[in-house]
């Protein structure tokens, strides 16, 4: 049995988990909650720095209770990127310190690919087109010839970020996505919103501006604007995902990332998949948002193919793209 400790802390959620090939053995987390406004990178990093000892200790408590032994941990995996620089550096420092003190290898992993692999693991889907939607990222990906290829992505901000910004404008606290979802469920009238797709890429920042204007200038009801925002943004995401599936001839689709918790988005994708006789997969919410288990699990896949990260190559990569990673654990196709 292989045991990997994974550390996640790219943005607001600090999380550690110990996994084996079969399951999560122990996990613990601590979430940074901004008092007002959005995520401030330095404050989030400060949160991670003060909480990391506690979070890792809670996982290590399993060793004191005889669930596992500390010397049976094979490697320390951590999110090398993409993410907020100060947050990434804080967690990477902790990962290096643990690897050195436990005298085990370090495995730097790509956060986006971790979202994909935890979904494949949890849902049992083999070769899906993936829609990865989080605060900072919005990408449509699929595996081909040793890499996860990005078929379409946002040209500006992530969909989560667009929702959070609008929610903040309405005076709601972070994260705004679930609050917008709640309001949208009460909307009835569609208000015009810009539907921006360029080739396979998407743009969301104009939507946030249009939504603000719809409230401020045109005095539409908040519920109707939230409803229209969601209908427009999610239709754009569904269209690009469908085009990727049609082009590649794939009949499985996996939803990943925090925005994936949205019921309306799930419903639109489900309908699209049903219409094309494809299977739609979505993991449970705790694996959609950022979590240590997904980092540990991808670390395990790397580790088992002999892929580890020497300390001098462990610098964080704020803009680490998934297609930079050579996928050594899947069959070539
Ligand atoms: P992540 O970056 O993957 O942790 O995802 C965080 C993002 O997911 C934030 O932008 C949240 O507002 C968003 N989010 C979480 N739950 C929902 C939801 N039910 N609907 C829309 N967005 C959501
Ligand atoms: Mg994420």
mmCIF file of C-alpha atoms and ligand atoms in Angstrom:
data_model
loop_
_atom_site.group_PDB
_atom_site.id
_atom_site.type_symbol
_atom_site.label_atom_id
_atom_site.label_comp_id
_atom_site.label_asym_id
_atom_site.label_seq_id
_atom_site.Cartn_x
_atom_site.Cartn_y
_atom_site.Cartn_z
ATOM 1 C CA UNK A 1 0.000 0.000 0.000
ATOM 2 C CA UNK A 2 1.231 3.486 -0.885
ATOM 3 C CA UNK A 3 0.507 6.371 1.501
ATOM 4 C CA UNK A 4 0.733 10.002 0.363
ATOM 5 C CA UNK A 5 0.136 13.148 2.394
ATOM 6 C CA UNK A 6 -1.299 15.939 0.219
ATOM 7 C CA UNK A 7 -1.339 19.659 1.017
ATOM 8 C CA UNK A 8 -3.673 22.082 -0.746
ATOM 9 C CA UNK A 9 -3.667 25.847 -0.275
ATOM 10 C CA UNK A 10 -3.809 27.585 -3.662
ATOM 11 C CA UNK A 11 -6.453 30.080 -2.560
ATOM 12 C CA UNK A 12 -8.841 30.192 0.388
ATOM 13 C CA UNK A 13 -9.051 26.585 1.525
ATOM 14 C CA UNK A 14 -6.131 25.050 3.381
ATOM 15 C CA UNK A 15 -6.464 21.292 3.473
ATOM 16 C CA UNK A 16 -4.345 18.221 4.210
ATOM 17 C CA UNK A 17 -5.186 14.581 3.554
ATOM 18 C CA UNK A 18 -3.549 11.201 3.719
ATOM 19 C CA UNK A 19 -4.617 8.788 0.988
ATOM 20 C CA UNK A 20 -3.852 5.262 -0.153
ATOM 21 C CA UNK A 21 -4.795 3.643 -3.467
ATOM 22 C CA UNK A 22 -8.184 2.768 -2.022
ATOM 23 C CA UNK A 23 -9.334 5.670 0.103
ATOM 24 C CA UNK A 24 -8.799 8.817 2.123
ATOM 25 C CA UNK A 25 -7.414 7.758 5.501
ATOM 26 C CA UNK A 26 -7.458 11.106 7.333
ATOM 27 C CA UNK A 27 -8.207 14.659 6.265
ATOM 28 C CA UNK A 28 -8.450 18.094 7.877
ATOM 29 C CA UNK A 29 -9.043 21.622 6.629
ATOM 30 C CA UNK A 30 -9.261 25.258 7.623
ATOM 31 C CA UNK A 31 -10.943 27.842 5.416
ATOM 32 C CA UNK A 32 -9.969 31.496 5.207
ATOM 33 C CA UNK A 33 -13.029 33.721 5.303
ATOM 34 C CA UNK A 34 -12.479 37.341 4.271
ATOM 35 C CA UNK A 35 -14.167 39.748 6.694
ATOM 36 C CA UNK A 36 -15.230 41.844 3.711
ATOM 37 C CA UNK A 37 -14.446 41.889 0.000
ATOM 38 C CA UNK A 38 -12.826 39.058 -1.929
ATOM 39 C CA UNK A 39 -9.820 36.863 -1.185
ATOM 40 C CA UNK A 40 -6.802 38.987 -0.300
ATOM 41 C CA UNK A 41 -3.765 36.857 -1.295
ATOM 42 C CA UNK A 42 -1.524 38.046 1.540
ATOM 43 C CA UNK A 43 -4.214 37.620 4.179
ATOM 44 C CA UNK A 44 -5.096 34.164 2.851
ATOM 45 C CA UNK A 45 -1.392 33.219 2.983
ATOM 46 C CA UNK A 46 -1.216 34.518 6.537
ATOM 47 C CA UNK A 47 -4.190 32.345 7.412
ATOM 48 C CA UNK A 48 -2.471 29.300 5.874
ATOM 49 C CA UNK A 49 0.782 30.046 7.729
ATOM 50 C CA UNK A 50 -0.953 30.191 11.080
ATOM 51 C CA UNK A 51 -3.213 27.173 10.444
ATOM 52 C CA UNK A 52 -0.912 24.698 8.686
ATOM 53 C CA UNK A 53 0.539 23.224 11.875
ATOM 54 C CA UNK A 54 -2.928 22.625 13.241
ATOM 55 C CA UNK A 55 -4.277 21.107 10.010
ATOM 56 C CA UNK A 56 -1.336 18.732 9.542
ATOM 57 C CA UNK A 57 -1.400 17.799 13.253
ATOM 58 C CA UNK A 58 -5.057 16.832 12.937
ATOM 59 C CA UNK A 59 -4.150 14.434 10.112
ATOM 60 C CA UNK A 60 -1.163 13.120 12.075
ATOM 61 C CA UNK A 61 -3.424 12.403 15.030
ATOM 62 C CA UNK A 62 -4.363 9.295 13.044
ATOM 63 C CA UNK A 63 -0.812 8.063 13.682
ATOM 64 C CA UNK A 64 -1.184 8.559 17.452
ATOM 65 C CA UNK A 65 -4.461 6.643 17.289
ATOM 66 C CA UNK A 66 -2.778 3.754 15.455
ATOM 67 C CA UNK A 67 -4.621 4.271 12.137
ATOM 68 C CA UNK A 68 -1.278 4.506 10.288
ATOM 69 C CA UNK A 69 2.337 5.024 11.240
ATOM 70 C CA UNK A 70 4.303 8.151 10.342
ATOM 71 C CA UNK A 71 7.171 6.155 8.810
ATOM 72 C CA UNK A 72 4.801 4.448 6.396
ATOM 73 C CA UNK A 73 4.101 7.749 4.558
ATOM 74 C CA UNK A 74 5.804 7.494 1.168
ATOM 75 C CA UNK A 75 5.782 11.090 -0.069
ATOM 76 C CA UNK A 76 4.465 14.619 0.476
ATOM 77 C CA UNK A 77 2.419 16.042 -2.391
ATOM 78 C CA UNK A 78 1.573 19.738 -2.664
ATOM 79 C CA UNK A 79 -0.170 22.095 -5.094
ATOM 80 C CA UNK A 80 2.667 23.622 -7.105
ATOM 81 C CA UNK A 81 0.220 25.844 -9.041
ATOM 82 C CA UNK A 82 -1.755 27.502 -10.448
ATOM 83 C CA UNK A 83 -2.880 29.748 -7.622
ATOM 84 C CA UNK A 84 -2.146 32.859 -5.590
ATOM 85 C CA UNK A 85 1.612 33.331 -5.194
ATOM 86 C CA UNK A 86 1.742 34.036 -1.443
ATOM 87 C CA UNK A 87 -0.599 31.111 -0.670
ATOM 88 C CA UNK A 88 1.314 28.705 -2.907
ATOM 89 C CA UNK A 89 4.663 29.689 -1.398
ATOM 90 C CA UNK A 90 3.434 29.261 2.170
ATOM 91 C CA UNK A 91 2.128 25.751 1.587
ATOM 92 C CA UNK A 92 5.140 24.748 -0.544
ATOM 93 C CA UNK A 93 7.448 25.780 2.293
ATOM 94 C CA UNK A 94 5.527 23.575 4.709
ATOM 95 C CA UNK A 95 5.631 20.679 2.225
ATOM 96 C CA UNK A 96 9.419 20.982 1.808
ATOM 97 C CA UNK A 97 9.929 21.111 5.573
ATOM 98 C CA UNK A 98 7.831 17.969 6.058
ATOM 99 C CA UNK A 99 9.582 16.098 3.242
ATOM 100 C CA UNK A 100 12.992 16.958 4.704
ATOM 101 C CA UNK A 101 12.096 16.090 8.274
ATOM 102 C CA UNK A 102 10.353 12.817 7.375
ATOM 103 C CA UNK A 103 13.140 12.048 4.831
ATOM 104 C CA UNK A 104 10.692 11.261 2.038
ATOM 105 C CA UNK A 105 10.263 12.632 -1.502
ATOM 106 C CA UNK A 106 8.265 15.673 -2.490
ATOM 107 C CA UNK A 107 5.755 15.590 -5.354
ATOM 108 C CA UNK A 108 4.640 18.918 -6.841
ATOM 109 C CA UNK A 109 1.287 18.551 -8.565
ATOM 110 C CA UNK A 110 -0.845 20.620 -10.911
ATOM 111 C CA UNK A 111 -4.004 21.750 -9.105
ATOM 112 C CA UNK A 112 -6.249 21.605 -12.222
ATOM 113 C CA UNK A 113 -5.211 18.035 -13.012
ATOM 114 C CA UNK A 114 -5.868 17.095 -9.372
ATOM 115 C CA UNK A 115 -9.489 18.242 -9.879
ATOM 116 C CA UNK A 116 -9.729 15.990 -12.940
ATOM 117 C CA UNK A 117 -8.130 12.911 -11.378
ATOM 118 C CA UNK A 118 -10.180 13.041 -8.164
ATOM 119 C CA UNK A 119 -13.300 13.169 -10.351
ATOM 120 C CA UNK A 120 -12.160 10.170 -12.422
ATOM 121 C CA UNK A 121 -11.334 8.290 -9.206
ATOM 122 C CA UNK A 122 -14.566 9.105 -7.377
ATOM 123 C CA UNK A 123 -16.937 8.718 -10.322
ATOM 124 C CA UNK A 124 -15.231 5.877 -12.195
ATOM 125 C CA UNK A 125 -15.307 7.740 -15.525
ATOM 126 C CA UNK A 126 -12.487 6.680 -17.852
ATOM 127 C CA UNK A 127 -11.986 9.211 -20.595
ATOM 128 C CA UNK A 128 -14.295 12.200 -20.152
ATOM 129 C CA UNK A 129 -14.368 15.670 -21.582
ATOM 130 C CA UNK A 130 -13.871 17.767 -18.435
ATOM 131 C CA UNK A 131 -15.467 21.080 -17.575
ATOM 132 C CA UNK A 132 -13.355 22.604 -14.801
ATOM 133 C CA UNK A 133 -15.025 25.658 -13.275
ATOM 134 C CA UNK A 134 -13.676 27.329 -10.159
ATOM 135 C CA UNK A 135 -13.017 30.785 -8.764
ATOM 136 C CA UNK A 136 -10.051 31.556 -10.977
ATOM 137 C CA UNK A 137 -10.329 28.929 -13.718
ATOM 138 C CA UNK A 138 -12.774 27.941 -16.414
ATOM 139 C CA UNK A 139 -11.473 25.327 -18.835
ATOM 140 C CA UNK A 140 -12.716 22.529 -21.067
ATOM 141 C CA UNK A 141 -10.139 19.746 -21.237
ATOM 142 C CA UNK A 142 -9.643 16.250 -22.588
ATOM 143 C CA UNK A 143 -6.813 13.734 -22.548
ATOM 144 C CA UNK A 144 -4.937 13.060 -25.772
ATOM 145 C CA UNK A 145 -1.480 11.624 -26.422
ATOM 146 C CA UNK A 146 0.062 12.024 -22.986
ATOM 147 C CA UNK A 147 -1.386 15.385 -21.970
ATOM 148 C CA UNK A 148 -4.574 17.021 -20.778
ATOM 149 C CA UNK A 149 -5.284 19.380 -23.671
ATOM 150 C CA UNK A 150 -7.138 22.632 -23.095
ATOM 151 C CA UNK A 151 -9.837 22.841 -25.763
ATOM 152 C CA UNK A 152 -11.434 26.031 -24.549
ATOM 153 C CA UNK A 153 -10.973 28.431 -21.650
ATOM 154 C CA UNK A 154 -11.866 31.829 -20.317
ATOM 155 C CA UNK A 155 -10.103 34.749 -21.930
ATOM 156 C CA UNK A 156 -10.483 36.904 -18.834
ATOM 157 C CA UNK A 157 -11.807 35.894 -15.393
ATOM 158 C CA UNK A 158 -13.060 32.530 -14.124
ATOM 159 C CA UNK A 159 -16.816 32.021 -13.859
ATOM 160 C CA UNK A 160 -16.589 31.737 -10.032
ATOM 161 C CA UNK A 161 -14.801 35.050 -9.908
ATOM 162 C CA UNK A 162 -17.459 36.657 -12.134
ATOM 163 C CA UNK A 163 -20.215 35.394 -9.805
ATOM 164 C CA UNK A 164 -18.307 36.430 -6.673
ATOM 165 C CA UNK A 165 -17.705 39.940 -8.025
ATOM 166 C CA UNK A 166 -21.371 40.434 -8.783
ATOM 167 C CA UNK A 167 -22.345 39.042 -5.373
ATOM 168 C CA UNK A 168 -19.928 41.445 -3.714
ATOM 169 C CA UNK A 169 -21.565 44.289 -5.614
ATOM 170 C CA UNK A 170 -24.891 43.151 -4.134
ATOM 171 C CA UNK A 171 -23.288 43.350 -0.689
ATOM 172 C CA UNK A 172 -22.908 39.605 -0.116
ATOM 173 C CA UNK A 173 -19.935 37.972 1.549
ATOM 174 C CA UNK A 174 -17.487 35.598 -0.122
ATOM 175 C CA UNK A 175 -18.163 33.073 -1.640
ATOM 176 C CA UNK A 176 -20.992 34.592 -3.649
ATOM 177 C CA UNK A 177 -21.759 31.686 -6.002
ATOM 178 C CA UNK A 178 -24.142 29.803 -3.681
ATOM 179 C CA UNK A 179 -25.978 33.044 -2.771
ATOM 180 C CA UNK A 180 -26.476 33.945 -6.433
ATOM 181 C CA UNK A 181 -27.765 30.402 -7.028
ATOM 182 C CA UNK A 182 -30.330 30.854 -4.270
ATOM 183 C CA UNK A 183 -31.535 34.211 -5.660
ATOM 184 C CA UNK A 184 -31.531 32.887 -9.245
ATOM 185 C CA UNK A 185 -33.920 30.098 -8.271
ATOM 186 C CA UNK A 186 -36.523 32.801 -7.570
ATOM 187 C CA UNK A 187 -36.015 34.655 -10.869
ATOM 188 C CA UNK A 188 -38.628 34.401 -13.616
ATOM 189 C CA UNK A 189 -37.848 37.033 -16.286
ATOM 190 C CA UNK A 190 -34.826 36.733 -18.554
ATOM 191 C CA UNK A 191 -32.875 39.987 -18.846
ATOM 192 C CA UNK A 192 -30.503 40.360 -21.820
ATOM 193 C CA UNK A 193 -26.869 39.510 -20.975
ATOM 194 C CA UNK A 194 -23.828 39.345 -23.298
ATOM 195 C CA UNK A 195 -23.185 35.795 -24.549
ATOM 196 C CA UNK A 196 -19.491 35.839 -25.452
ATOM 197 C CA UNK A 197 -17.834 32.840 -27.082
ATOM 198 C CA UNK A 198 -14.848 33.271 -29.385
ATOM 199 C CA UNK A 199 -14.013 30.042 -31.151
ATOM 200 C CA UNK A 200 -13.868 27.665 -28.180
ATOM 201 C CA UNK A 201 -12.957 30.362 -25.658
ATOM 202 C CA UNK A 202 -15.208 32.287 -23.311
ATOM 203 C CA UNK A 203 -15.375 35.696 -21.701
ATOM 204 C CA UNK A 204 -17.195 36.467 -18.459
ATOM 205 C CA UNK A 205 -16.096 39.908 -17.336
ATOM 206 C CA UNK A 206 -18.699 41.696 -19.514
ATOM 207 C CA UNK A 207 -21.400 39.647 -17.818
ATOM 208 C CA UNK A 208 -20.523 41.057 -14.410
ATOM 209 C CA UNK A 209 -20.668 44.597 -15.795
ATOM 210 C CA UNK A 210 -23.981 43.927 -17.586
ATOM 211 C CA UNK A 211 -25.450 42.433 -14.413
ATOM 212 C CA UNK A 212 -24.446 45.498 -12.382
ATOM 213 C CA UNK A 213 -26.012 47.780 -15.028
ATOM 214 C CA UNK A 214 -29.183 45.708 -15.089
ATOM 215 C CA UNK A 215 -29.624 46.483 -11.396
ATOM 216 C CA UNK A 216 -28.231 49.968 -11.221
ATOM 217 C CA UNK A 217 -29.247 51.544 -14.529
ATOM 218 C CA UNK A 218 -32.225 49.464 -15.687
ATOM 219 C CA UNK A 219 -33.640 48.632 -12.237
ATOM 220 C CA UNK A 220 -34.400 44.986 -12.920
ATOM 221 C CA UNK A 221 -35.203 42.708 -9.996
ATOM 222 C CA UNK A 222 -32.128 41.186 -8.342
ATOM 223 C CA UNK A 223 -33.571 37.670 -8.621
ATOM 224 C CA UNK A 224 -34.159 38.106 -12.383
ATOM 225 C CA UNK A 225 -30.636 39.403 -12.923
ATOM 226 C CA UNK A 226 -29.100 36.488 -10.975
ATOM 227 C CA UNK A 227 -31.254 34.086 -12.971
ATOM 228 C CA UNK A 228 -30.220 35.675 -16.281
ATOM 229 C CA UNK A 229 -26.557 35.755 -15.289
ATOM 230 C CA UNK A 230 -26.608 32.039 -14.534
ATOM 231 C CA UNK A 231 -28.634 31.077 -17.611
ATOM 232 C CA UNK A 232 -26.239 32.969 -19.890
ATOM 233 C CA UNK A 233 -22.934 31.924 -18.327
ATOM 234 C CA UNK A 234 -23.921 28.287 -17.923
ATOM 235 C CA UNK A 235 -25.307 28.069 -21.473
ATOM 236 C CA UNK A 236 -21.945 29.355 -22.740
ATOM 237 C CA UNK A 237 -20.077 26.709 -20.723
ATOM 238 C CA UNK A 238 -22.460 23.983 -21.855
ATOM 239 C CA UNK A 239 -22.110 24.980 -25.510
ATOM 240 C CA UNK A 240 -18.307 24.819 -25.491
ATOM 241 C CA UNK A 241 -18.334 21.529 -23.572
ATOM 242 C CA UNK A 242 -20.774 20.020 -26.059
ATOM 243 C CA UNK A 243 -18.686 21.190 -29.019
ATOM 244 C CA UNK A 244 -15.602 19.538 -27.484
ATOM 245 C CA UNK A 245 -17.508 16.276 -26.996
ATOM 246 C CA UNK A 246 -18.835 16.330 -30.561
ATOM 247 C CA UNK A 247 -15.432 17.125 -32.029
ATOM 248 C CA UNK A 248 -13.620 14.391 -30.089
ATOM 249 C CA UNK A 249 -16.452 11.855 -30.310
ATOM 250 C CA UNK A 250 -16.390 11.303 -26.517
ATOM 251 C CA UNK A 251 -19.418 10.005 -24.656
ATOM 252 C CA UNK A 252 -18.446 10.842 -21.075
ATOM 253 C CA UNK A 253 -18.389 14.237 -19.385
ATOM 254 C CA UNK A 254 -16.986 15.154 -15.975
ATOM 255 C CA UNK A 255 -17.742 18.323 -14.038
ATOM 256 C CA UNK A 256 -14.982 19.618 -11.698
ATOM 257 C CA UNK A 257 -14.234 22.668 -9.505
ATOM 258 C CA UNK A 258 -16.207 24.630 -6.904
ATOM 259 C CA UNK A 259 -18.769 26.150 -9.294
ATOM 260 C CA UNK A 260 -19.678 22.564 -10.221
ATOM 261 C CA UNK A 261 -21.772 22.485 -7.033
ATOM 262 C CA UNK A 262 -24.350 24.675 -8.793
ATOM 263 C CA UNK A 263 -27.530 22.684 -9.427
ATOM 264 C CA UNK A 264 -28.580 24.667 -12.479
ATOM 265 C CA UNK A 265 -25.205 24.138 -14.149
ATOM 266 C CA UNK A 266 -25.412 20.424 -13.358
ATOM 267 C CA UNK A 267 -28.912 20.292 -14.801
ATOM 268 C CA UNK A 268 -27.938 21.991 -18.089
ATOM 269 C CA UNK A 269 -24.951 19.680 -18.571
ATOM 270 C CA UNK A 270 -27.036 16.647 -17.648
ATOM 271 C CA UNK A 271 -29.634 17.585 -20.287
ATOM 272 C CA UNK A 272 -26.954 18.172 -22.926
ATOM 273 C CA UNK A 273 -25.340 14.788 -22.154
ATOM 274 C CA UNK A 274 -28.695 13.031 -22.155
ATOM 275 C CA UNK A 275 -29.530 14.495 -25.583
ATOM 276 C CA UNK A 276 -26.289 13.155 -27.047
ATOM 277 C CA UNK A 277 -26.545 9.812 -25.227
ATOM 278 C CA UNK A 278 -23.434 10.568 -23.200
ATOM 279 C CA UNK A 279 -22.852 9.950 -19.498
ATOM 280 C CA UNK A 280 -22.602 12.891 -17.113
ATOM 281 C CA UNK A 281 -20.468 12.575 -13.968
ATOM 282 C CA UNK A 282 -20.089 14.881 -10.991
ATOM 283 C CA UNK A 283 -18.300 13.990 -7.731
ATOM 284 C CA UNK A 284 -19.764 14.913 -4.344
ATOM 285 C CA UNK A 285 -19.361 18.555 -3.289
ATOM 286 C CA UNK A 286 -16.398 17.993 -0.959
ATOM 287 C CA UNK A 287 -14.374 16.792 -3.969
ATOM 288 C CA UNK A 288 -15.549 19.613 -6.216
ATOM 289 C CA UNK A 289 -14.095 22.356 -4.050
ATOM 290 C CA UNK A 290 -10.369 22.534 -3.344
ATOM 291 C CA UNK A 291 -9.333 19.651 -1.065
ATOM 292 C CA UNK A 292 -6.200 17.894 0.159
ATOM 293 C CA UNK A 293 -7.412 14.484 -0.978
ATOM 294 C CA UNK A 294 -7.180 15.399 -4.658
ATOM 295 C CA UNK A 295 -3.608 16.647 -4.208
ATOM 296 C CA UNK A 296 -2.587 13.503 -2.321
ATOM 297 C CA UNK A 297 -4.276 11.288 -4.910
ATOM 298 C CA UNK A 298 -2.568 12.952 -7.898
ATOM 299 C CA UNK A 299 0.676 12.819 -5.897
ATOM 300 C CA UNK A 300 0.108 9.079 -5.546
ATOM 301 C CA UNK A 301 -0.364 8.660 -9.313
ATOM 302 C CA UNK A 302 2.886 10.567 -9.964
ATOM 303 C CA UNK A 303 4.764 8.722 -7.216
ATOM 304 C CA UNK A 304 3.778 5.301 -8.543
ATOM 305 C CA UNK A 305 5.271 6.118 -11.931
ATOM 306 C CA UNK A 306 8.504 7.224 -10.232
ATOM 307 C CA UNK A 307 7.765 10.903 -10.683
ATOM 308 C CA UNK A 308 8.986 13.000 -7.740
ATOM 309 C CA UNK A 309 10.106 16.632 -7.445
ATOM 310 C CA UNK A 310 13.616 17.456 -6.182
ATOM 311 C CA UNK A 311 13.628 20.391 -3.737
ATOM 312 C CA UNK A 312 15.515 22.590 -6.224
ATOM 313 C CA UNK A 313 12.717 22.070 -8.777
ATOM 314 C CA UNK A 314 9.907 22.688 -6.315
ATOM 315 C CA UNK A 315 9.418 26.424 -6.878
ATOM 316 C CA UNK A 316 5.746 27.303 -7.219
ATOM 317 C CA UNK A 317 4.217 28.182 -10.597
ATOM 318 C CA UNK A 318 1.423 30.723 -10.308
ATOM 319 C CA UNK A 319 0.314 30.201 -13.895
ATOM 320 C CA UNK A 320 0.981 26.464 -14.115
ATOM 321 C CA UNK A 321 -1.083 25.175 -17.057
ATOM 322 C CA UNK A 322 -2.370 21.610 -17.109
ATOM 323 C CA UNK A 323 -1.019 20.974 -20.620
ATOM 324 C CA UNK A 324 2.534 21.541 -19.325
ATOM 325 C CA UNK A 325 2.325 18.274 -17.405
ATOM 326 C CA UNK A 326 3.369 15.004 -18.975
ATOM 327 C CA UNK A 327 0.715 12.487 -17.934
ATOM 328 C CA UNK A 328 2.745 9.390 -17.128
ATOM 329 C CA UNK A 329 0.029 7.413 -15.325
ATOM 330 C CA UNK A 330 -2.435 6.995 -18.201
ATOM 331 C CA UNK A 331 -2.172 4.887 -21.320
ATOM 332 C CA UNK A 332 -1.293 6.867 -24.424
ATOM 333 C CA UNK A 333 -4.311 7.403 -26.672
HETATM 334 P P1 LIG B 1 -12.804 26.578 -5.956
HETATM 335 O O1 LIG B 1 -11.957 27.711 -6.467
HETATM 336 O O2 LIG B 1 -12.769 25.358 -6.831
HETATM 337 O O3 LIG B 1 -12.629 26.267 -4.483
HETATM 338 O O4 LIG B 1 -14.319 27.128 -6.073
HETATM 339 C C1 LIG B 1 -14.717 28.292 -5.423
HETATM 340 C C2 LIG B 1 -15.713 29.028 -6.299
HETATM 341 O O5 LIG B 1 -16.900 28.228 -6.445
HETATM 342 C C3 LIG B 1 -16.155 30.354 -5.735
HETATM 343 O O6 LIG B 1 -16.071 31.311 -6.768
HETATM 344 C C4 LIG B 1 -17.599 30.121 -5.325
HETATM 345 O O7 LIG B 1 -18.427 31.261 -5.406
HETATM 346 C C5 LIG B 1 -18.022 29.081 -6.343
HETATM 347 N N1 LIG B 1 -19.183 28.296 -5.920
HETATM 348 C C6 LIG B 1 -19.295 27.475 -4.856
HETATM 349 N N2 LIG B 1 -20.541 26.951 -4.784
HETATM 350 C C7 LIG B 1 -21.231 27.465 -5.860
HETATM 351 C C8 LIG B 1 -22.572 27.332 -6.342
HETATM 352 N N3 LIG B 1 -23.461 26.563 -5.725
HETATM 353 N N4 LIG B 1 -22.902 28.009 -7.452
HETATM 354 C C9 LIG B 1 -22.013 28.782 -8.092
HETATM 355 N N5 LIG B 1 -20.744 28.956 -7.687
HETATM 356 C C10 LIG B 1 -20.362 28.314 -6.586
HETATM 357 MG MG1 LIG B 2 -9.633 24.592 -7.524
#
